[in-house]
CSV table of C-alpha atoms and ligand atoms in Angstrom, one decimal:
chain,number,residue,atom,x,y,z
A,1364,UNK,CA,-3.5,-4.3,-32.7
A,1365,UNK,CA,-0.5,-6.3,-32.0
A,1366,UNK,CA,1.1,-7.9,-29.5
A,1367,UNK,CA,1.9,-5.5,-26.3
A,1368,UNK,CA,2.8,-2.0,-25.7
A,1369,UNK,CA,6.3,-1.7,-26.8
A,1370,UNK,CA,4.2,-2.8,-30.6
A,1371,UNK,CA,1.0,-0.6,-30.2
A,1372,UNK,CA,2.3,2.2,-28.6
A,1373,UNK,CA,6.0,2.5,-29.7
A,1374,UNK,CA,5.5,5.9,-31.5
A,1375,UNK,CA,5.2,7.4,-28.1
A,1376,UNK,CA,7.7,5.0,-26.0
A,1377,UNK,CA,11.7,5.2,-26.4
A,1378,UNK,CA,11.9,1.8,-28.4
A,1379,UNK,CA,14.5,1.8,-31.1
A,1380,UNK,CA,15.6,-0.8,-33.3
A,1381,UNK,CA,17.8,-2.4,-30.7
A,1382,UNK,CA,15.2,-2.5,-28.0
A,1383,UNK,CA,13.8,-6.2,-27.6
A,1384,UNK,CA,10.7,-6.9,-28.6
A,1385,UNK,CA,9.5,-8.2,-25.3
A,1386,UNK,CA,6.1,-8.9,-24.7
A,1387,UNK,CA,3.9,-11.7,-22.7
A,1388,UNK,CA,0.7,-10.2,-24.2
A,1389,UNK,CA,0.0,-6.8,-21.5
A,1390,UNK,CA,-2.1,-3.9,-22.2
A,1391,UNK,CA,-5.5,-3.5,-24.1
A,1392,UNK,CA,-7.7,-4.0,-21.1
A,1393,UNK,CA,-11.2,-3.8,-21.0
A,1394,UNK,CA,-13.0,-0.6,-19.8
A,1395,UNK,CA,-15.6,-1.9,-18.4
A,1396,UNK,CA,-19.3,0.8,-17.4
A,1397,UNK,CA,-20.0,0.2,-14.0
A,1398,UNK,CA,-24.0,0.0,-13.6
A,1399,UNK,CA,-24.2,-0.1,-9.9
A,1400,UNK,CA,-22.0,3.2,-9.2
A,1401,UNK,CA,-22.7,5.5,-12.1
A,1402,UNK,CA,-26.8,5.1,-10.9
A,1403,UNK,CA,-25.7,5.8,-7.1
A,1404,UNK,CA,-22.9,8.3,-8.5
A,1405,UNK,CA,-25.6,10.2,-10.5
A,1406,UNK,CA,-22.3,10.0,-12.9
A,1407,UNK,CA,-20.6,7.6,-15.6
A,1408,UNK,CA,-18.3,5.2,-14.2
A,1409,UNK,CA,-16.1,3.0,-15.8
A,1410,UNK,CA,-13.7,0.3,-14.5
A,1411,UNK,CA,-10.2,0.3,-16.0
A,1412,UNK,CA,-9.3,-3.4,-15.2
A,1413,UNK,CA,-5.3,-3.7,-15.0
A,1414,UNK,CA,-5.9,-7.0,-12.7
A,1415,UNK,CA,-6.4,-8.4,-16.1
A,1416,UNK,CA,-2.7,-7.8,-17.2
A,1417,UNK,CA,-0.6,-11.3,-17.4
A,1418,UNK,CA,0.5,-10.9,-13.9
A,1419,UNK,CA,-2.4,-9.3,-12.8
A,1420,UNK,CA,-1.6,-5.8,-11.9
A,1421,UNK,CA,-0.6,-2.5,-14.0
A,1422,UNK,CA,3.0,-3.4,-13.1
A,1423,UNK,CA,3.5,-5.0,-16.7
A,1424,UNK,CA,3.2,-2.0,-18.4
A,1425,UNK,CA,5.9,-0.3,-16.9
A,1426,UNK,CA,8.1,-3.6,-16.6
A,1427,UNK,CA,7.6,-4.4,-20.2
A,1428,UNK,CA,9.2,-1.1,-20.8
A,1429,UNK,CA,12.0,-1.0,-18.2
A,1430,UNK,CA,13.0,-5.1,-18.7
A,1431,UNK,CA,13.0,-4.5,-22.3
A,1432,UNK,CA,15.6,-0.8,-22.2
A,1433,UNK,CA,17.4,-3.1,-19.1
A,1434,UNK,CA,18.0,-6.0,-22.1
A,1435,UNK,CA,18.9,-3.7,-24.4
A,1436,UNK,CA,21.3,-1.9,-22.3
A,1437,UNK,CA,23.3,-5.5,-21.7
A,1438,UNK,CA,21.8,-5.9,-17.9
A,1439,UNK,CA,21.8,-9.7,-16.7
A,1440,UNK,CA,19.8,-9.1,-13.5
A,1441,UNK,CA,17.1,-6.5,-12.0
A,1442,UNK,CA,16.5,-5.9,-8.5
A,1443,UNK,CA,13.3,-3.8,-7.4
A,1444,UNK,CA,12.0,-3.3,-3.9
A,1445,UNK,CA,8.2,-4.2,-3.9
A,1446,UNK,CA,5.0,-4.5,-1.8
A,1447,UNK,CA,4.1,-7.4,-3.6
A,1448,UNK,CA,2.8,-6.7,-7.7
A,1449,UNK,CA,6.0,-5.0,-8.7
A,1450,UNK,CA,7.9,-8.2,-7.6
A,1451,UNK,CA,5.7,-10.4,-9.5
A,1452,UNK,CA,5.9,-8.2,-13.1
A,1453,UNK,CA,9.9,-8.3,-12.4
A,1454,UNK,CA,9.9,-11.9,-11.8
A,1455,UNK,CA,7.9,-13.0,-14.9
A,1456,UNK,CA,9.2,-10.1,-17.9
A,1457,UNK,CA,13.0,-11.1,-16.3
A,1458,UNK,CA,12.1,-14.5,-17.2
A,1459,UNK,CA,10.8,-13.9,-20.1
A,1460,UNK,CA,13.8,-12.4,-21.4
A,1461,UNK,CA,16.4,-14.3,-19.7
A,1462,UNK,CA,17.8,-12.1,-16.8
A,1463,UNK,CA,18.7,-12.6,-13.5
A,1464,UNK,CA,14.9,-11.0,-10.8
A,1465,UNK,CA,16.3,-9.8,-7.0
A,1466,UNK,CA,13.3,-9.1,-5.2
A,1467,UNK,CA,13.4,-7.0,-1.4
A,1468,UNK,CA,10.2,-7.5,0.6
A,1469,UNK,CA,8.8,-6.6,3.5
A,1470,UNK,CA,8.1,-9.5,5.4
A,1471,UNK,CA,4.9,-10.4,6.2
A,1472,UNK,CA,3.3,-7.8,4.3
A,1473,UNK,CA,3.4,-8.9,0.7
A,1474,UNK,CA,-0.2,-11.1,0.0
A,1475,UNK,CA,0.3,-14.5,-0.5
A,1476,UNK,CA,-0.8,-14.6,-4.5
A,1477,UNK,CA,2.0,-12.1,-5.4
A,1478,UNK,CA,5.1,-14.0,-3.3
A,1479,UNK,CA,3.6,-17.3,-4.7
A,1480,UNK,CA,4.4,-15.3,-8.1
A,1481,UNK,CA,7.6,-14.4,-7.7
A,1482,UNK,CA,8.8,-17.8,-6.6
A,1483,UNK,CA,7.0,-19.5,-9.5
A,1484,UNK,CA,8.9,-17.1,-12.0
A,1485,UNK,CA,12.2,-18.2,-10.6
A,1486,UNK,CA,13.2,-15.0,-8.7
A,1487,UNK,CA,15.4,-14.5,-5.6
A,1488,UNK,CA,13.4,-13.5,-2.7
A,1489,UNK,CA,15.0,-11.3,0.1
A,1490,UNK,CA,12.4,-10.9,2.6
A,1491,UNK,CA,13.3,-8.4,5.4
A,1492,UNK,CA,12.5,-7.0,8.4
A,1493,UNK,CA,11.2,-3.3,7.6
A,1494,UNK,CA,9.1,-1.8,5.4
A,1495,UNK,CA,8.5,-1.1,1.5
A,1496,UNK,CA,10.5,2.3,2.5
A,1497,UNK,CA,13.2,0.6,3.8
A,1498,UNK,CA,13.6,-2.0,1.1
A,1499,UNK,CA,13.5,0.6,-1.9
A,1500,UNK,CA,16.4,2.4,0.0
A,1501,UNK,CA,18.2,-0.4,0.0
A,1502,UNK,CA,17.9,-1.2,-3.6
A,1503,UNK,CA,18.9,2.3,-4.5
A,1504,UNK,CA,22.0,1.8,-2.3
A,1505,UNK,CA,22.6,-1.8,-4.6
A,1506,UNK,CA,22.1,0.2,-7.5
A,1507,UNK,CA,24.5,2.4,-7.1
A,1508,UNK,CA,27.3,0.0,-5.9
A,1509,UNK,CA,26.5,-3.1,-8.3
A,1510,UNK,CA,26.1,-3.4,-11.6
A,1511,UNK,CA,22.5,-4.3,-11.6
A,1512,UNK,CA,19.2,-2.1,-12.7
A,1513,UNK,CA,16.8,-1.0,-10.6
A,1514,UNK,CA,13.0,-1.4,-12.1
A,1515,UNK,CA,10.8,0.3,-9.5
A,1516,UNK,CA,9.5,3.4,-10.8
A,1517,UNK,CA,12.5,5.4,-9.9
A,1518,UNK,CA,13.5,3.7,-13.5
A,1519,UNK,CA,12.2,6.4,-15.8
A,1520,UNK,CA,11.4,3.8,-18.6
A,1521,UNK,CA,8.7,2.2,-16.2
A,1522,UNK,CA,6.4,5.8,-15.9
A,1523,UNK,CA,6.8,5.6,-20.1
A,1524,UNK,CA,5.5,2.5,-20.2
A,1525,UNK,CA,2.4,2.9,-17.8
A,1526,UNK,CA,1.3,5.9,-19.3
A,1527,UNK,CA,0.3,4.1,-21.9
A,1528,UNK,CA,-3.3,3.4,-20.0
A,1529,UNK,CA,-4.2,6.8,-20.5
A,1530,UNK,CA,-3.9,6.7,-24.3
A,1531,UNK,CA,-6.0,3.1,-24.1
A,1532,UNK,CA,-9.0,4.9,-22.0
A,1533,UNK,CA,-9.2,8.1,-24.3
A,1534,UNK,CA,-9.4,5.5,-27.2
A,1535,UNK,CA,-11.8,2.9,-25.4
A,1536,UNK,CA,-13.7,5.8,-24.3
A,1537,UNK,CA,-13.9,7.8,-27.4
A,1538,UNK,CA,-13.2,11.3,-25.2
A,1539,UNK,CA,-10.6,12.4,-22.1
A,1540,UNK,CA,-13.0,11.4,-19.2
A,1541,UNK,CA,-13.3,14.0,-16.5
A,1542,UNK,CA,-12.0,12.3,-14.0
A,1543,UNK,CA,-9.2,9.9,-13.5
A,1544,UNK,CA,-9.1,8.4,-10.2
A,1545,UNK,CA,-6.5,6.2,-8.5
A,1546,UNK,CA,-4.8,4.7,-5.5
A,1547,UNK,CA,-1.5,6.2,-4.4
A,1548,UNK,CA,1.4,4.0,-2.8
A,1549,UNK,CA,4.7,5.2,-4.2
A,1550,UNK,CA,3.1,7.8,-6.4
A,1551,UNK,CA,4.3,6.2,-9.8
A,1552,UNK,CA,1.3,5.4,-11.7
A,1553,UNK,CA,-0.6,8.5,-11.1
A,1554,UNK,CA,2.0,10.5,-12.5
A,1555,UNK,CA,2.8,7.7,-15.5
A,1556,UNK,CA,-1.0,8.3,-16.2
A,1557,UNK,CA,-0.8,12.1,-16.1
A,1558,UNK,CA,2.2,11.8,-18.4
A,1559,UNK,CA,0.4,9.9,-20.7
A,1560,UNK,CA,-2.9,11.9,-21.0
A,1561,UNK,CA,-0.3,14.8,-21.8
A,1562,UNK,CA,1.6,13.0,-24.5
A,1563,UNK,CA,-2.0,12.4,-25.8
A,1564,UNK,CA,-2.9,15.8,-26.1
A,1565,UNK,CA,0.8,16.9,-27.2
A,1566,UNK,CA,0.3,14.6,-29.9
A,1567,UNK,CA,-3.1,15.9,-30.8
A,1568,UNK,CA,-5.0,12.3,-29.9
A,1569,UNK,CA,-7.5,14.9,-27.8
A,1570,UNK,CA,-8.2,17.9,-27.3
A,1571,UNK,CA,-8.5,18.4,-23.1
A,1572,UNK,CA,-7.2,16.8,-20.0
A,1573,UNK,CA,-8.8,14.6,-17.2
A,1574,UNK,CA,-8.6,15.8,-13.3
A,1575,UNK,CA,-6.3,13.5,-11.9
A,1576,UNK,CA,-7.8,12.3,-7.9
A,1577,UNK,CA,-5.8,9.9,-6.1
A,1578,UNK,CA,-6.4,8.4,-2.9
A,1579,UNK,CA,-3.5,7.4,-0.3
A,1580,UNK,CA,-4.9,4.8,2.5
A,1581,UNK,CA,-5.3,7.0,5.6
A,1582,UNK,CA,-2.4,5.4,7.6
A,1583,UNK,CA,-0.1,5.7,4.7
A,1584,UNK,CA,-0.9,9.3,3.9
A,1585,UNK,CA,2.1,11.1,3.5
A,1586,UNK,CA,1.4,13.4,0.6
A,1587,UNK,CA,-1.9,14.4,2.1
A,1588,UNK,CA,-0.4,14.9,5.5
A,1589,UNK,CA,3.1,16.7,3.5
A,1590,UNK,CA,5.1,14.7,5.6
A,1591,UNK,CA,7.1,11.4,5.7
A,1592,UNK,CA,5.3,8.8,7.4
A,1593,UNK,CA,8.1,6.7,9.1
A,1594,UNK,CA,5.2,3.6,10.0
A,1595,UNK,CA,2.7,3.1,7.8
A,1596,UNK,CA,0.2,0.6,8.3
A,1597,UNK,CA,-3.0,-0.3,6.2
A,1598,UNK,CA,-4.7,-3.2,5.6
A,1599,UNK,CA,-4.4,-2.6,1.6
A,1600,UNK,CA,-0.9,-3.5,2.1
A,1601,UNK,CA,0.4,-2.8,-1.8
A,1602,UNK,CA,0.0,0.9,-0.7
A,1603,UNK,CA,1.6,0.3,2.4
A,1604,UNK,CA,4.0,3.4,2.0
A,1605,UNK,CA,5.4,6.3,3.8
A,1606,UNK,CA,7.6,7.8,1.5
A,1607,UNK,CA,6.5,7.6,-2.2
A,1608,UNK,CA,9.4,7.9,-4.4
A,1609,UNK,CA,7.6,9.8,-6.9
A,1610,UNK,CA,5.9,12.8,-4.4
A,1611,UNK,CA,6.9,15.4,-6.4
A,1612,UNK,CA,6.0,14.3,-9.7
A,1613,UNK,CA,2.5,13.6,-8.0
A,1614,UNK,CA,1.9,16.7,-6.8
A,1615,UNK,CA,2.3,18.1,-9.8
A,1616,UNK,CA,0.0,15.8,-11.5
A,1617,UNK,CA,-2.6,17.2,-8.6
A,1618,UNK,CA,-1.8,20.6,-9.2
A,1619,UNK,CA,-1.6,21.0,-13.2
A,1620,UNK,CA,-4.9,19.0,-13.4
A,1621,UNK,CA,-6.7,20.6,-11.0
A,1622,UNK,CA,-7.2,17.4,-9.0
A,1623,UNK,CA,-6.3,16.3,-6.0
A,1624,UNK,CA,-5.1,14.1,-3.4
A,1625,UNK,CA,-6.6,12.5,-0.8
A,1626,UNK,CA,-7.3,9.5,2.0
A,1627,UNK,CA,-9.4,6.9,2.6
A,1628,UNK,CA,-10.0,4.8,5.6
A,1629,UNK,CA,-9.1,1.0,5.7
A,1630,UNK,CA,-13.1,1.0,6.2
A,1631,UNK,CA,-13.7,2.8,3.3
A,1632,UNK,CA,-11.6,0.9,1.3
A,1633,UNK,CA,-12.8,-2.7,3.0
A,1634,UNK,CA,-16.6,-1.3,2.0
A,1635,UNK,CA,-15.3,-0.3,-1.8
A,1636,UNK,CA,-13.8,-3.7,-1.7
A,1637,UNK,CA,-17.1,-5.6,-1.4
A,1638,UNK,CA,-19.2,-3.5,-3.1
A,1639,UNK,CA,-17.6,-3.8,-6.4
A,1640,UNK,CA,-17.3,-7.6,-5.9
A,1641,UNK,CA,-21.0,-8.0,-4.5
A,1642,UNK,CA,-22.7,-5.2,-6.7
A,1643,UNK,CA,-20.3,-4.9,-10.0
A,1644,UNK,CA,-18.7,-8.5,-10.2
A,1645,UNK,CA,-15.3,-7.3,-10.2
A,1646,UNK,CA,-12.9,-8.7,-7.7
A,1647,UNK,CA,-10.0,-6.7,-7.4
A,1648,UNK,CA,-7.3,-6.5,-4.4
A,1649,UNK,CA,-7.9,-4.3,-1.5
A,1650,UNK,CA,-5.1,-1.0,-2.8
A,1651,UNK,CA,-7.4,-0.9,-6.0
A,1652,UNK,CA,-10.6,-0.2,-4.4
A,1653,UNK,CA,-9.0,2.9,-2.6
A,1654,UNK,CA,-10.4,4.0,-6.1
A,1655,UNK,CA,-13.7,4.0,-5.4
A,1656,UNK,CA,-13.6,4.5,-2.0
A,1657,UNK,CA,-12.3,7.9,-3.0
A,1658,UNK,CA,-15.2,8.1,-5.3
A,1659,UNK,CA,-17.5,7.5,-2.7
A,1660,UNK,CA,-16.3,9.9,-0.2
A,1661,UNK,CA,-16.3,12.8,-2.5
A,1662,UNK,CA,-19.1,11.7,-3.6
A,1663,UNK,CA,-21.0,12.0,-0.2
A,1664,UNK,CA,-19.2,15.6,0.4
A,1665,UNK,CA,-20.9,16.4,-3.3
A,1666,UNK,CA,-17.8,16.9,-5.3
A,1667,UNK,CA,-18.5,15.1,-8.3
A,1668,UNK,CA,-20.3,17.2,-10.7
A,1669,UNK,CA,-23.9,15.4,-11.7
A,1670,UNK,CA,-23.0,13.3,-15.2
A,1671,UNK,CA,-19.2,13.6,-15.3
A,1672,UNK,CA,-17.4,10.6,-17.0
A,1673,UNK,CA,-15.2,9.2,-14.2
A,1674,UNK,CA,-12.6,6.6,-15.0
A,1675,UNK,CA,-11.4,4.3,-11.9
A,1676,UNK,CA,-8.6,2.5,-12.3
A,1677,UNK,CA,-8.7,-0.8,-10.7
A,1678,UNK,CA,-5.0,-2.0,-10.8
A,1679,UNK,CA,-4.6,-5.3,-9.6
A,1680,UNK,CA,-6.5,-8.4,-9.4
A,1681,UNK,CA,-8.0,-9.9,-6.5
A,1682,UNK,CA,-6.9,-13.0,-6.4
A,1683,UNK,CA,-3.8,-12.1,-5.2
A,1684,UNK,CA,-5.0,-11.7,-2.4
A,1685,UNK,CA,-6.8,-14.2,-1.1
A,1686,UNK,CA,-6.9,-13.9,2.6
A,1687,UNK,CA,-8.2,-10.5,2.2
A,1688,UNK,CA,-11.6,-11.8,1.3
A,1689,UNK,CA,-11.3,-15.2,3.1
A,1690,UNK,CA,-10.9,-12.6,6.6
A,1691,UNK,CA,-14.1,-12.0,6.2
A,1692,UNK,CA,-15.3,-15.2,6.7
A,1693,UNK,CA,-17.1,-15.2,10.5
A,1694,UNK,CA,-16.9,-18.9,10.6
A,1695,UNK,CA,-15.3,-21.4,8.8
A,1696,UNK,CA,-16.5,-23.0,5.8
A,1697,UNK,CA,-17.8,-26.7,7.3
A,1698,UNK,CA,-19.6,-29.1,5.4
A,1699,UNK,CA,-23.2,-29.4,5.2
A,1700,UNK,CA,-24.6,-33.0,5.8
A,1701,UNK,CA,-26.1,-33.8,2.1
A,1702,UNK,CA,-30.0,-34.1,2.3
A,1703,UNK,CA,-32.4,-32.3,-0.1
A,1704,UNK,CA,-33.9,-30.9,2.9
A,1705,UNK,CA,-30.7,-29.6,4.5
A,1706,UNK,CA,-29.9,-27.7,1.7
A,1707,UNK,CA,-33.0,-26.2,1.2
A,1708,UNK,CA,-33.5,-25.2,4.6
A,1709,UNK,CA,-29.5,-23.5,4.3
A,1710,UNK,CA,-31.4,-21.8,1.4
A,1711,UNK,CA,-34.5,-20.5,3.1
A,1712,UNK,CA,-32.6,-18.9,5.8
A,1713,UNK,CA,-30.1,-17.7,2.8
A,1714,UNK,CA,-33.6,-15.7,1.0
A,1715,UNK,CA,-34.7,-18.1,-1.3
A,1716,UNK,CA,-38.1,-18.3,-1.2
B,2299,F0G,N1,-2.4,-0.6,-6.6
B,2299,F0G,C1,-1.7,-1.7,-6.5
B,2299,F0G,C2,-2.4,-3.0,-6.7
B,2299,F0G,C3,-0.3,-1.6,-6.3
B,2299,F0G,O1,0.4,-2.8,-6.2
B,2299,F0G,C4,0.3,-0.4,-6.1
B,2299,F0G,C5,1.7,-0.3,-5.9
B,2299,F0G,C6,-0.5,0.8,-6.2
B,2299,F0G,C7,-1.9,0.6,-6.5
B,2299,F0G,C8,0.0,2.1,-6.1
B,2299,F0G,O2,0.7,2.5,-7.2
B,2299,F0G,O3,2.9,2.9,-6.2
B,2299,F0G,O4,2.4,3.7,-8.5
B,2299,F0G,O5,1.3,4.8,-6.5
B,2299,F0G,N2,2.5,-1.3,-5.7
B,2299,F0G,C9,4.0,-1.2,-5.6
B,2299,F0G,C10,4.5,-2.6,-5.6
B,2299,F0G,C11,4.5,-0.3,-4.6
B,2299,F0G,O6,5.6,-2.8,-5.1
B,2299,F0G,O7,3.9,-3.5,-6.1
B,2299,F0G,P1,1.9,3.5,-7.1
C-alpha cells in the first residue's frame, strides 16, 4: 500500500499523469468489530472509523480527489460552503498544495474543533448569518461568476474520491457486508459509497451489493419527508441541512439497493453518541452516531435480519466537537481537596468497592 488514495486506488479514480500527486496520508482506516452492538444486534457490526482520516472526517477522501483535479486544472483558490469538516479537508489539502481555501459558514453552527481547523490551515473564513443551505447557494453563485472551484460534493471529482471506502470495507472485510449504514446531511457520501461498491462489482472485486440505510436527523429530514426543509435544526449540527445537494443521487442509492432512508431523533442520536463512547471506546462526533442510532431503531422495529454483516460508518472524529460531550457535564469539573480519604470516598460513591 502506498501513500493515499489517488496511489492505491488510481485504477478506479480519474488521475492521469498530470494530476498531482497529492496526499497528506488519508484512507486505509481501520474497520474495527464492535463487541457491544453486534451481541445486542444479534448481528455483526463493524465500525468504519473515517474520524481517523488526517483531518478527521471522510472529507479527505473526496478533497484529496477534487484539490488534486482543481491543481491540475491551474485553479489558485477553492471555495466550499461547509457545516464544519468540509471546511477543515479544504483548508488543509489547499495548503498542502499551495492554493488559495474560501470557506462560507453558518455562524454559530460549525463545532469549535473544525473552525479551529480551518484557521490553523490558513483559510479565509466567511461566517454568515444563514444556514449550510444558504451558504452552498452562495458558493454556487461565486462559482459561476469567479474564476474559483467549488469543492463541495457538487464537484464530481469529490463522490470519486469517497467511494473509495467502499472498496476498503469489501477488502478489510473479505465480502460486501449486507448492510451499509450512514448519516445523511447533503447526501454526498451515501451516494460516493454506493458508487463505489458498484465500481467494485463492475470491476469484478465482488460479486453482490450491500443495502445502503441512511439516516437524516429528524429536524433535518428532507428526503424522508420529500420536501425542502427551509429551517433545519439538530443538535448533530454537520447534518444540519435542508436541502441536500445530492437528493437525487441518494434516492437512487436507496432505491437500487433496496435500502432506505430514514430519521433519527437528536435523542437517538445523543444515546448512540454515548453508547459507543461508554460501551465501544469510540468517540466520534454527534452526525456519525446517527449511524447507529439508525441501527438501533430498526433494530427495535426488527428489521435487521438475525446475523447480517452490518457496516456503520462513523465519519468524523469526536474531538471536533468538544462541547458536545462537555454539555453533558451536570456540574462543573471542581477540584477535589487531595486526601487519600477524599478520593476514596469520591470512589465509593463512584462503585468501587
Ligand atoms: N457526518 C459528518 C461528520 C459530516 O460532516 C457530514 C457532512 C455528514 C456526516 C453527512 O455527509 O453531507 O455527504 O451526506 N458534512 C458536510 C460539511 C456537509 O460541510 O462538512 P453528506
Amino acid at each position: 500500500m502506498g501513500a493515499g488514495i489517488l496511489e492505491n486506488f488510481n485504477k478506479y479514480l480519474p488521475v492521469t499523469e498530470r494530476t498531482p500527486k497529492l496526499t497528506l496520508g488519508e484512507g486505509q482506516t481501520p474497520l474495527l468489530y464492535a463487541n457491544y452492538l453486534s451481541e445486542a444486534l444479534s448481528t455483526h457490526v463493524y465500525l468504519k472509523l473515517e474520524g481517523l482520516n488526517p483531518t478527521g472526517s471522510f472529507k479527505d477522501r473526496g478533497m484529496v480527489m477534487a484539490v488534486a483535479k482543481a491543481k491540475e486544472a491551474g485553479a489558485r483558490a477553492i471555495i466550499c460552503a461547509s457545516t464544519g469538516n468540509t471546511s477543515a479537508s479544504a483548508a488543509a489539502y489547499a495548503a498542502r498544495a499551495g492554493l488559495q481555501c474560501f470557506v462560507i459558514i453558518p455562524h454559530g453552527y460549525v463545532a469549535i474543533g473544525k473552525l479551529a481547523q480551518a484557521i490553523q490551515y490558513g483559510a479565509k473564513i466567511i461566517s454568515i448569518e444563514g444556514n449550510f443551505d444558504k451558504a452552498l447557494e452562495l458558493v454556487r453563485e461565486l462559482g459561476e461568476k469567479y474564476p474559483i472551484e467549488i469543492v463541495n460534493s457538487i464537484n464530481p471529482y469529490r463522490l470519486e474520491g469517497q467511494k473509495t471506502a467502499a472498496f476498503e470495507i469489501i477488502e478489510q472485510l473479505g465480502k460486501v457486508p449486507d448492510i451499509v449504514s450512514l448519516p445523511v446531511g447533503n447526501a454526498g457520501n451515501i451516494s460516493a459509497y454506493w458508487l463505489g461498491f458498484k465500481d467494485a462489482h463492475k470491476h469484478g472485486i465482488s460479486s453482490s451489493l450491500p443495502k445502503m440505510w441512511g439516516f437524516e436527523a429528524e429536524g433535518a429530514a428532507a428526503i424522508v419527508r420529500n420536501e425542502v426543509i427551509s429551517d433545519p435544526e439538530t443538535f448533530a449540527t454537520a447534518i444540519r441541512i435542508g436541502n441536500p445537494a445530492s437528493w437525487n443521487l441518494a434516492v437512487q442509492a436507496r432505491d437500487e439497493s433496496k435500502g432506505s432512508i430514514d430519521e433519527v431523533s437528536d435523542e437517538e442520536i445523543r444515546e448512540a453518541y454515548h453508547l459507543l463512547a461508554e460501551k465501544e471506546g469510540v468517540f466520534c462526533e454527534p452526525a456519525s452516531a446517527a449511524s447507529i442510532a439508525g441501527l438501533l431503531k430498526r433494530s427495535k422495529q426488527g428489521k435487521i435480519p438475525f446475523g447480517a454483516s452490518v457496516v456503520a460508518v462513523l465519519t468524523g472524529n469526536g474531538l471536533k466537537d468538544p462541547d458536545a460531550a462537555m454539555n453533558q457535564l451536570s456540574e462543573q469539573l471542581e477540584p477535589i481537596n487531595l486526601t487519600e480519604e477524599n478520593i476514596l470516598r469520591f470512589m465509593q460513591d463512584h462503585g468501587v468497592s
